[in-house]
mmCIF file of C-alpha atoms in Angstrom:
data_model
loop_
_atom_site.group_PDB
_atom_site.id
_atom_site.type_symbol
_atom_site.label_atom_id
_atom_site.label_comp_id
_atom_site.label_asym_id
_atom_site.label_seq_id
_atom_site.Cartn_x
_atom_site.Cartn_y
_atom_site.Cartn_z
ATOM 1 C CA MET A 29 -17.627 -16.638 22.737
ATOM 2 C CA SER A 30 -17.470 -13.399 24.735
ATOM 3 C CA GLU A 31 -16.963 -9.969 23.232
ATOM 4 C CA ASP A 32 -13.574 -9.867 24.977
ATOM 5 C CA GLN A 33 -12.391 -12.983 23.171
ATOM 6 C CA SER A 34 -13.038 -12.042 19.572
ATOM 7 C CA GLN A 35 -14.030 -9.255 17.270
ATOM 8 C CA GLY A 36 -15.903 -9.651 14.027
ATOM 9 C CA THR A 37 -13.991 -9.100 10.807
ATOM 10 C CA GLY A 38 -16.443 -10.001 8.079
ATOM 11 C CA ALA A 39 -17.141 -13.733 8.020
ATOM 12 C CA LYS A 40 -14.216 -14.480 10.342
ATOM 13 C CA GLN A 41 -13.594 -13.745 13.990
ATOM 14 C CA ALA A 42 -10.367 -12.065 14.995
ATOM 15 C CA THR A 43 -8.816 -13.186 18.261
ATOM 16 C CA VAL A 44 -8.266 -10.317 20.676
ATOM 17 C CA ILE A 45 -4.771 -10.003 22.123
ATOM 18 C CA LYS A 46 -4.208 -7.592 25.005
ATOM 19 C CA LYS A 47 -0.854 -5.995 25.641
ATOM 20 C CA TYR A 48 -0.144 -4.977 29.217
ATOM 21 C CA ALA A 49 2.215 -2.361 30.631
ATOM 22 C CA ASN A 50 4.805 -5.064 31.385
ATOM 23 C CA ARG A 51 4.796 -5.830 27.631
ATOM 24 C CA ARG A 52 3.168 -9.199 28.174
ATOM 25 C CA LEU A 53 0.671 -10.300 25.549
ATOM 26 C CA TYR A 54 -2.519 -12.037 26.636
ATOM 27 C CA ASN A 55 -4.614 -14.190 24.291
ATOM 28 C CA THR A 56 -8.206 -13.705 25.449
ATOM 29 C CA ALA A 57 -9.415 -16.700 23.414
ATOM 30 C CA THR A 58 -7.138 -19.216 25.149
ATOM 31 C CA SER A 59 -6.705 -17.273 28.426
ATOM 32 C CA THR A 60 -2.926 -17.641 28.162
ATOM 33 C CA TYR A 61 0.053 -15.350 27.796
ATOM 34 C CA VAL A 62 1.725 -15.508 24.395
ATOM 35 C CA THR A 63 4.936 -14.297 22.787
ATOM 36 C CA LEU A 64 5.702 -12.540 19.505
ATOM 37 C CA ASP A 65 6.777 -15.935 18.155
ATOM 38 C CA ASP A 66 3.313 -17.279 18.996
ATOM 39 C CA LEU A 67 1.675 -14.380 17.149
ATOM 40 C CA SER A 68 4.022 -14.926 14.209
ATOM 41 C CA GLN A 69 2.908 -18.549 14.045
ATOM 42 C CA MET A 70 -0.742 -17.467 14.192
ATOM 43 C CA VAL A 71 -0.163 -15.267 11.137
ATOM 44 C CA LYS A 72 1.496 -18.151 9.293
ATOM 45 C CA ASN A 73 -1.494 -20.339 10.192
ATOM 46 C CA SER A 74 -3.858 -17.657 8.810
ATOM 47 C CA GLN A 75 -5.307 -17.016 12.274
ATOM 48 C CA ASP A 76 -6.509 -13.433 12.396
ATOM 49 C CA PHE A 77 -5.982 -11.362 15.535
ATOM 50 C CA LEU A 78 -6.147 -7.795 16.766
ATOM 51 C CA VAL A 79 -3.904 -6.380 19.479
ATOM 52 C CA TYR A 80 -5.161 -3.765 21.929
ATOM 53 C CA ASP A 81 -3.421 -1.806 24.650
ATOM 54 C CA ALA A 82 -4.936 -3.241 27.843
ATOM 55 C CA LYS A 83 -4.985 0.159 29.556
ATOM 56 C CA THR A 84 -6.129 2.548 26.830
ATOM 57 C CA GLY A 85 -7.976 0.177 24.499
ATOM 58 C CA GLU A 86 -5.990 1.549 21.547
ATOM 59 C CA ASP A 87 -5.608 -0.735 18.531
ATOM 60 C CA ILE A 88 -1.850 -1.400 18.320
ATOM 61 C CA THR A 89 -1.992 -4.280 15.823
ATOM 62 C CA HIS A 90 0.123 -2.410 13.261
ATOM 63 C CA SER A 91 2.971 -1.711 15.679
ATOM 64 C CA VAL A 92 2.968 -5.307 16.979
ATOM 65 C CA LEU A 93 3.064 -6.756 13.452
ATOM 66 C CA THR A 94 5.911 -4.379 12.636
ATOM 67 C CA GLN A 95 7.720 -5.597 15.751
ATOM 68 C CA ILE A 96 7.240 -9.219 14.615
ATOM 69 C CA ILE A 97 8.851 -8.376 11.263
ATOM 70 C CA PHE A 98 11.731 -6.644 13.064
ATOM 71 C CA GLU A 99 12.297 -9.736 15.227
ATOM 72 C CA GLU A 100 12.115 -12.073 12.209
ATOM 73 C CA GLU A 101 14.590 -9.938 10.261
ATOM 74 C CA ASN A 102 17.078 -10.166 13.138
ATOM 75 C CA LYS A 103 16.870 -13.933 13.630
ATOM 76 C CA GLY A 104 19.239 -15.032 10.898
ATOM 77 C CA SER A 105 21.348 -14.068 7.926
ATOM 78 C CA GLN A 106 18.599 -14.701 5.348
ATOM 79 C CA ASN A 107 16.545 -11.507 5.469
ATOM 80 C CA LEU A 108 13.217 -11.183 3.711
ATOM 81 C CA LEU A 109 13.505 -7.425 3.130
ATOM 82 C CA PRO A 110 16.433 -6.405 0.885
ATOM 83 C CA VAL A 111 18.422 -3.324 1.896
ATOM 84 C CA ASN A 112 17.545 -1.544 -1.357
ATOM 85 C CA PHE A 113 13.825 -2.174 -0.730
ATOM 86 C CA LEU A 114 14.130 -0.690 2.771
ATOM 87 C CA ARG A 115 15.918 2.377 1.401
ATOM 88 C CA GLN A 116 13.258 2.899 -1.266
ATOM 89 C CA LEU A 117 10.494 2.431 1.292
ATOM 90 C CA ILE A 118 12.011 5.019 3.643
ATOM 91 C CA LYS A 119 12.138 7.520 0.789
ATOM 92 C CA PHE A 120 8.355 7.321 0.414
ATOM 93 C CA TYR A 121 7.697 8.564 3.965
ATOM 94 C CA GLY A 122 6.521 12.160 3.674
ATOM 95 C CA ASP A 123 6.460 11.918 -0.132
ATOM 96 C CA GLN A 124 3.386 12.761 -2.219
ATOM 97 C CA MET A 125 3.095 9.084 -3.154
ATOM 98 C CA GLN A 126 3.095 7.827 0.444
ATOM 99 C CA GLY A 127 -0.651 7.208 0.371
ATOM 100 C CA VAL A 128 -0.344 5.046 -2.764
ATOM 101 C CA VAL A 129 2.415 2.737 -1.497
ATOM 102 C CA PRO A 130 0.313 0.618 0.939
ATOM 103 C CA GLY A 131 -2.228 -0.162 -1.783
ATOM 104 C CA TYR A 132 0.482 -1.144 -4.248
ATOM 105 C CA LEU A 133 2.279 -3.384 -1.738
ATOM 106 C CA ASP A 134 -1.008 -5.048 -0.767
ATOM 107 C CA PHE A 135 -1.857 -5.556 -4.435
ATOM 108 C CA SER A 136 1.541 -7.078 -5.272
ATOM 109 C CA LEU A 137 1.681 -9.378 -2.246
ATOM 110 C CA ASP A 138 -1.884 -10.576 -2.839
ATOM 111 C CA ASN A 139 -0.888 -11.593 -6.364
ATOM 112 C CA LEU A 140 2.271 -13.284 -5.063
ATOM 113 C CA VAL A 141 0.204 -15.268 -2.545
ATOM 114 C CA LYS A 142 -2.191 -16.358 -5.295
ATOM 115 C CA ASP A 143 0.709 -17.546 -7.478
ATOM 116 C CA GLN A 144 2.909 -19.017 -4.727
ATOM 117 C CA ASP A 145 2.060 -22.662 -5.476
ATOM 118 C CA LYS A 146 2.946 -22.204 -9.144
ATOM 119 C CA ILE A 147 6.167 -20.367 -8.230
ATOM 120 C CA ARG A 148 7.162 -23.107 -5.754
ATOM 121 C CA LYS A 149 6.641 -25.767 -8.427
ATOM 122 C CA GLN A 150 8.703 -23.794 -10.955
ATOM 123 C CA MET A 151 11.528 -23.353 -8.444
ATOM 124 C CA LEU A 152 11.545 -27.042 -7.543
ATOM 125 C CA ASP A 153 11.529 -28.023 -11.216
ATOM 126 C CA GLN A 154 14.399 -25.647 -12.010
ATOM 127 C CA MET A 155 16.425 -26.727 -8.973
ATOM 128 C CA GLY A 156 16.123 -30.293 -10.200
ATOM 129 C CA MET A 157 17.581 -29.129 -13.507
ATOM 130 C CA GLY A 158 20.460 -27.310 -11.828
ATOM 131 C CA GLY A 159 19.202 -23.732 -11.827
ATOM 132 C CA ILE A 160 16.482 -21.365 -10.627
ATOM 133 C CA ALA A 161 16.879 -18.440 -13.024
ATOM 134 C CA GLU A 162 13.630 -19.055 -14.907
ATOM 135 C CA PRO A 163 11.276 -18.861 -11.878
ATOM 136 C CA PHE A 164 12.838 -15.554 -10.836
ATOM 137 C CA LYS A 165 12.339 -14.266 -14.357
ATOM 138 C CA GLY A 166 8.677 -15.280 -14.070
ATOM 139 C CA MET A 167 8.405 -13.412 -10.773
ATOM 140 C CA GLU A 168 9.992 -10.345 -12.369
ATOM 141 C CA ASP A 169 7.539 -10.503 -15.255
ATOM 142 C CA GLN A 170 4.645 -10.814 -12.803
ATOM 143 C CA ALA A 171 5.922 -7.802 -10.861
ATOM 144 C CA LYS A 172 6.020 -5.787 -14.094
ATOM 145 C CA ARG A 173 2.431 -6.818 -14.863
ATOM 146 C CA ASN A 174 1.400 -5.819 -11.333
ATOM 147 C CA MET A 175 3.008 -2.414 -11.797
ATOM 148 C CA ALA A 176 1.271 -1.898 -15.135
ATOM 149 C CA MET A 177 -2.147 -2.810 -13.710
ATOM 150 C CA PHE A 178 -1.613 -0.671 -10.643
ATOM 151 C CA ASN A 179 -0.404 2.238 -12.745
ATOM 152 C CA GLU A 180 -3.591 2.101 -14.806
ATOM 153 C CA ALA A 181 -5.640 2.362 -11.619
ATOM 154 C CA VAL A 182 -3.490 5.231 -10.338
ATOM 155 C CA LYS A 183 -3.970 7.173 -13.583
ATOM 156 C CA MET A 184 -7.731 7.162 -13.040
ATOM 157 C CA PHE A 185 -7.576 8.879 -9.685
ATOM 158 C CA ASN A 186 -4.126 10.374 -9.092
ATOM 159 C CA PRO A 187 -3.230 13.820 -10.478
ATOM 160 C CA PHE A 188 0.442 12.713 -10.513
ATOM 161 C CA ALA A 189 -0.383 9.779 -12.783
ATOM 162 C CA ASN A 190 2.950 9.498 -14.549
ATOM 163 C CA VAL A 191 5.222 9.330 -11.518
ATOM 164 C CA MET A 192 4.955 5.531 -11.276
ATOM 165 C CA GLY A 193 6.569 4.086 -14.371
ATOM 166 C CA GLY A 194 5.213 6.518 -16.953
ATOM 167 C CA ALA A 195 6.880 9.324 -18.840
ATOM 168 C CA PRO A 196 7.580 12.240 -16.529
ATOM 169 C CA ASN A 197 5.486 15.345 -16.873
ATOM 170 C CA PRO A 198 7.191 18.722 -17.258
ATOM 171 C CA VAL A 199 7.690 20.277 -13.836
ATOM 172 C CA PRO A 200 5.456 23.350 -13.553
ATOM 173 C CA PRO A 201 6.944 26.607 -12.282
ATOM 174 C CA LYS A 202 6.914 26.742 -8.511
ATOM 175 C CA PRO A 203 4.419 29.356 -7.284
ATOM 176 C CA GLU A 204 5.679 32.015 -4.933
ATOM 177 C CA ALA A 205 3.189 31.042 -2.256
ATOM 178 C CA ALA A 206 1.297 27.779 -2.510
ATOM 179 C CA PRO A 207 -2.192 27.999 -0.961
ATOM 180 C CA ALA A 208 -2.917 25.652 1.935
ATOM 181 C CA ALA A 209 -5.116 22.684 1.124
ATOM 182 C CA SER A 210 -8.717 23.192 2.176
ATOM 183 C CA SER A 211 -10.744 20.620 4.059
ATOM 184 C CA ASP A 212 -12.762 20.074 0.868
ATOM 185 C CA ASP A 213 -9.546 19.316 -1.052
ATOM 186 C CA LEU A 214 -8.447 16.814 1.591
ATOM 187 C CA ALA A 215 -11.852 15.155 1.588
ATOM 188 C CA THR A 216 -11.744 14.875 -2.203
ATOM 189 C CA LEU A 217 -8.262 13.350 -2.084
ATOM 190 C CA LYS A 218 -9.358 10.804 0.517
ATOM 191 C CA GLU A 219 -12.340 9.848 -1.634
ATOM 192 C CA GLN A 220 -10.048 9.449 -4.665
ATOM 193 C CA MET A 221 -7.762 7.134 -2.685
ATOM 194 C CA ALA A 222 -10.736 5.084 -1.470
ATOM 195 C CA ALA A 223 -12.028 4.811 -5.040
ATOM 196 C CA MET A 224 -8.580 3.726 -6.225
ATOM 197 C CA GLN A 225 -8.476 1.000 -3.562
ATOM 198 C CA ARG A 226 -11.879 -0.264 -4.700
ATOM 199 C CA LYS A 227 -10.563 -0.326 -8.293
ATOM 200 C CA LEU A 228 -7.498 -2.309 -7.185
ATOM 201 C CA ASP A 229 -9.707 -4.806 -5.365
ATOM 202 C CA THR A 230 -11.736 -5.242 -8.560
ATOM 203 C CA ILE A 231 -8.581 -5.720 -10.689
ATOM 204 C CA SER A 232 -7.079 -8.261 -8.283
ATOM 205 C CA LYS A 233 -10.218 -10.381 -8.485
#
């Protein structure tokens, strides 16, 4: 397999998709043009891929996956992302906790994926009995456990430890002129976030 067809991602190989100026997507592994629906199906089939701008070589996987979600959300009346969730998510942009949100969402979804077979069985059992309240209660309980575990990890590395579910700290007086963060401070913060992610990976296992 040529370097143009795949890129190593650990033990697996990620298919390389190239996006051209005419917005067409080209699967280098199959030498065919594909659509967003095709890429969506690849995700559902657990087929890993990376998308690059054919002209600049820039990795645009994130924006393409976001576009797939946008298209899926507009296909029908049954949306996956509730309006309240979207509002809460928007509020985190530019917030101090913005860097923590991706790790928490990854952590929660990973746990949901691990428990999906059990949740499906519970829902089917409850539907057969005329209701599905109990499975949703189980999902709510699991979400609370996820938050508690994640909060413990945050407390180890985040100076704003109590902002996620804990008792609020007294707000300190606002200084007249806050000093700009130094490069050393930013490097330390990045290392703390990386350490927190490693802790989350350990907890999830």
